Short mmCIF file of C-alpha atoms in Angstrom, two decimals:
data_model
loop_
_atom_site.label_atom_id
_atom_site.label_comp_id
_atom_site.label_asym_id
_atom_site.label_seq_id
_atom_site.Cartn_x
_atom_site.Cartn_y
_atom_site.Cartn_z
CA MET A 1 -16.08 4.38 -14.03
CA ASP A 2 -17.97 7.91 -13.22
CA GLU A 3 -15.34 9.97 -11.84
CA THR A 4 -18.61 13.37 -12.48
CA GLN A 5 -19.61 11.71 -8.62
CA LEU A 6 -16.93 12.87 -7.61
CA THR A 7 -17.23 16.83 -5.75
CA ASP A 8 -15.83 19.52 -4.20
CA ASP A 9 -18.10 19.87 -1.30
CA ALA A 10 -17.30 17.80 1.88
CA ARG A 11 -20.66 17.35 2.56
CA GLN A 12 -22.48 16.07 -0.73
CA VAL A 13 -19.80 12.54 -0.67
CA THR A 14 -21.78 10.73 0.79
CA ALA A 15 -24.72 10.95 -0.53
CA ARG A 16 -22.59 10.22 -4.19
CA TYR A 17 -21.14 7.28 -2.48
CA VAL A 18 -24.45 5.96 -1.39
CA SER A 19 -25.30 6.87 -5.13
CA ALA A 20 -22.39 5.13 -6.64
CA MET A 21 -22.16 1.93 -3.87
CA ASN A 22 -26.29 1.75 -5.35
CA SER A 23 -25.66 1.82 -8.45
CA GLY A 24 -23.50 -1.39 -8.34
CA ASP A 25 -20.51 0.08 -10.50
CA ALA A 26 -17.65 -1.40 -8.43
CA GLU A 27 -14.68 1.12 -10.13
CA THR A 28 -16.97 3.58 -9.37
CA VAL A 29 -16.83 3.79 -5.57
CA LEU A 30 -13.52 3.03 -5.56
CA SER A 31 -12.85 5.84 -7.81
CA PHE A 32 -14.13 8.27 -4.22
CA TYR A 33 -11.35 6.48 -2.35
CA THR A 34 -7.52 7.76 -2.60
CA ASP A 35 -4.79 5.65 -3.13
CA ASP A 36 -4.00 4.86 0.45
CA ALA A 37 -6.81 4.51 1.87
CA VAL A 38 -7.84 2.22 4.97
CA THR A 39 -11.07 1.31 5.40
CA ILE A 40 -12.41 -0.37 8.29
CA TRP A 41 -15.78 -2.81 7.64
CA GLU A 42 -15.21 -5.30 10.37
CA PRO A 43 -15.03 -3.38 13.70
CA GLY A 44 -10.98 -3.76 14.25
CA LYS A 45 -10.49 -4.98 11.38
CA GLN A 46 -8.33 -3.07 8.46
CA LEU A 47 -8.33 -3.24 4.48
CA ARG A 48 -5.36 -1.20 2.33
CA GLY A 49 -4.66 -1.94 -0.76
CA GLN A 50 -5.52 -4.67 -3.35
CA GLU A 51 -7.16 -6.17 -0.31
CA HIS A 52 -9.36 -2.95 0.09
CA VAL A 53 -9.90 -3.15 -3.39
CA ASP A 54 -11.13 -6.56 -3.33
CA ALA A 55 -13.68 -6.02 -0.40
CA VAL A 56 -15.43 -2.78 -1.98
CA ARG A 57 -15.78 -5.20 -5.54
CA GLU A 58 -16.80 -8.46 -3.49
CA PHE A 59 -19.45 -6.25 -1.98
CA VAL A 60 -20.68 -4.13 -4.78
CA ALA A 61 -21.03 -7.80 -6.46
CA SER A 62 -23.39 -8.76 -3.83
CA ARG A 63 -25.66 -5.04 -5.14
CA PRO A 64 -26.20 -4.19 -1.65
CA SER A 65 -28.91 -1.08 -1.17
CA MET A 66 -27.56 1.81 1.14
CA ARG A 67 -28.91 4.42 2.83
CA ALA A 68 -26.99 7.20 4.76
CA GLU A 69 -27.60 10.91 6.76
CA LEU A 70 -24.95 12.78 6.79
CA ARG A 71 -24.84 13.42 10.92
CA GLU A 72 -22.69 15.73 11.28
CA SER A 73 -19.60 17.01 8.97
CA TYR A 74 -16.08 19.13 9.55
CA VAL A 75 -13.57 20.46 7.55
CA ALA A 76 -10.15 21.95 8.52
CA GLY A 77 -8.16 22.81 5.52
CA ASP A 78 -6.79 19.60 3.05
CA ALA A 79 -9.76 17.69 5.47
CA ALA A 80 -12.18 16.50 6.44
CA LEU A 81 -14.55 14.61 9.32
CA LEU A 82 -17.41 12.85 8.32
CA VAL A 83 -20.34 11.43 11.20
CA VAL A 84 -22.91 9.31 8.82
CA ASP A 85 -25.27 7.07 9.79
CA TRP A 86 -25.94 4.00 7.61
CA ALA A 87 -28.28 1.09 7.13
CA ILE A 88 -27.56 -1.58 4.58
CA ASP A 89 -29.16 -4.05 3.12
CA GLN A 90 -27.08 -7.12 1.24
CA PRO A 91 -28.66 -10.28 -0.21
CA ASP A 92 -27.78 -12.92 1.52
CA GLY A 93 -27.13 -16.14 -1.33
CA ALA A 94 -30.30 -17.59 -0.05
CA GLY A 95 -33.08 -16.09 -0.76
CA GLY A 96 -33.34 -13.36 2.51
CA THR A 97 -31.57 -10.51 3.25
CA THR A 98 -28.88 -9.57 6.45
CA HIS A 99 -29.35 -5.85 7.05
CA LEU A 100 -26.64 -4.01 8.58
CA THR A 101 -26.62 -0.45 10.93
CA GLY A 102 -24.17 1.75 12.23
CA THR A 103 -22.10 4.93 12.57
CA GLY A 104 -19.17 5.70 10.18
CA LEU A 105 -16.66 7.49 11.02
CA ASP A 106 -15.49 9.38 8.43
CA VAL A 107 -11.47 11.06 7.36
CA LEU A 108 -11.55 12.46 3.95
CA ARG A 109 -8.55 14.59 1.69
CA ARG A 110 -8.70 16.76 -0.62
CA GLY A 111 -6.94 16.41 -3.30
CA ALA A 112 -4.79 18.59 -5.72
CA ASP A 113 -8.12 17.68 -8.55
CA GLY A 114 -10.30 19.56 -5.76
CA LYS A 115 -12.36 16.10 -5.19
CA TRP A 116 -13.19 14.27 -1.40
CA ARG A 117 -12.10 11.35 -1.18
CA TYR A 118 -12.05 8.65 1.39
CA ALA A 119 -8.56 8.19 3.28
CA VAL A 120 -10.53 6.61 6.88
CA ASP A 121 -14.25 4.47 6.38
CA ASN A 122 -14.64 3.42 9.09
CA ALA A 123 -18.09 2.19 9.61
CA TYR A 124 -18.30 1.45 12.72
CA GLY A 125 -17.35 4.10 14.25
CA ASP A 126 -19.57 4.67 17.06
CA SER A 127 -18.32 1.01 18.16
CA VAL A 128 -14.43 2.27 19.06
#
């Protein structure tokens, strides 16, 4: 796990998360989340706790290729809201690729160490 990817600049979280995802290191990806994080990787389906951890590990193991662009960021004290356009190409196991895109709404929380982590990772925030 490479926690050196964590940052004290909320605007850098997206790029560093993408780098961790593309590296194939699930434990580093998981370090970007608070202990009580909620992920919504399918509209309407929340993942928490061990279910979230298992989903991240399984997804990263599939070796996706992710791209993302920070569209907007707002920081208020120890909370931040990011609006992110993203695309993922995920191997489908049959020699092809599934292409996924969306606009995420991400809520970050600044930890006691000054580093920003996802508290809410809503990949399909534009669908609500």
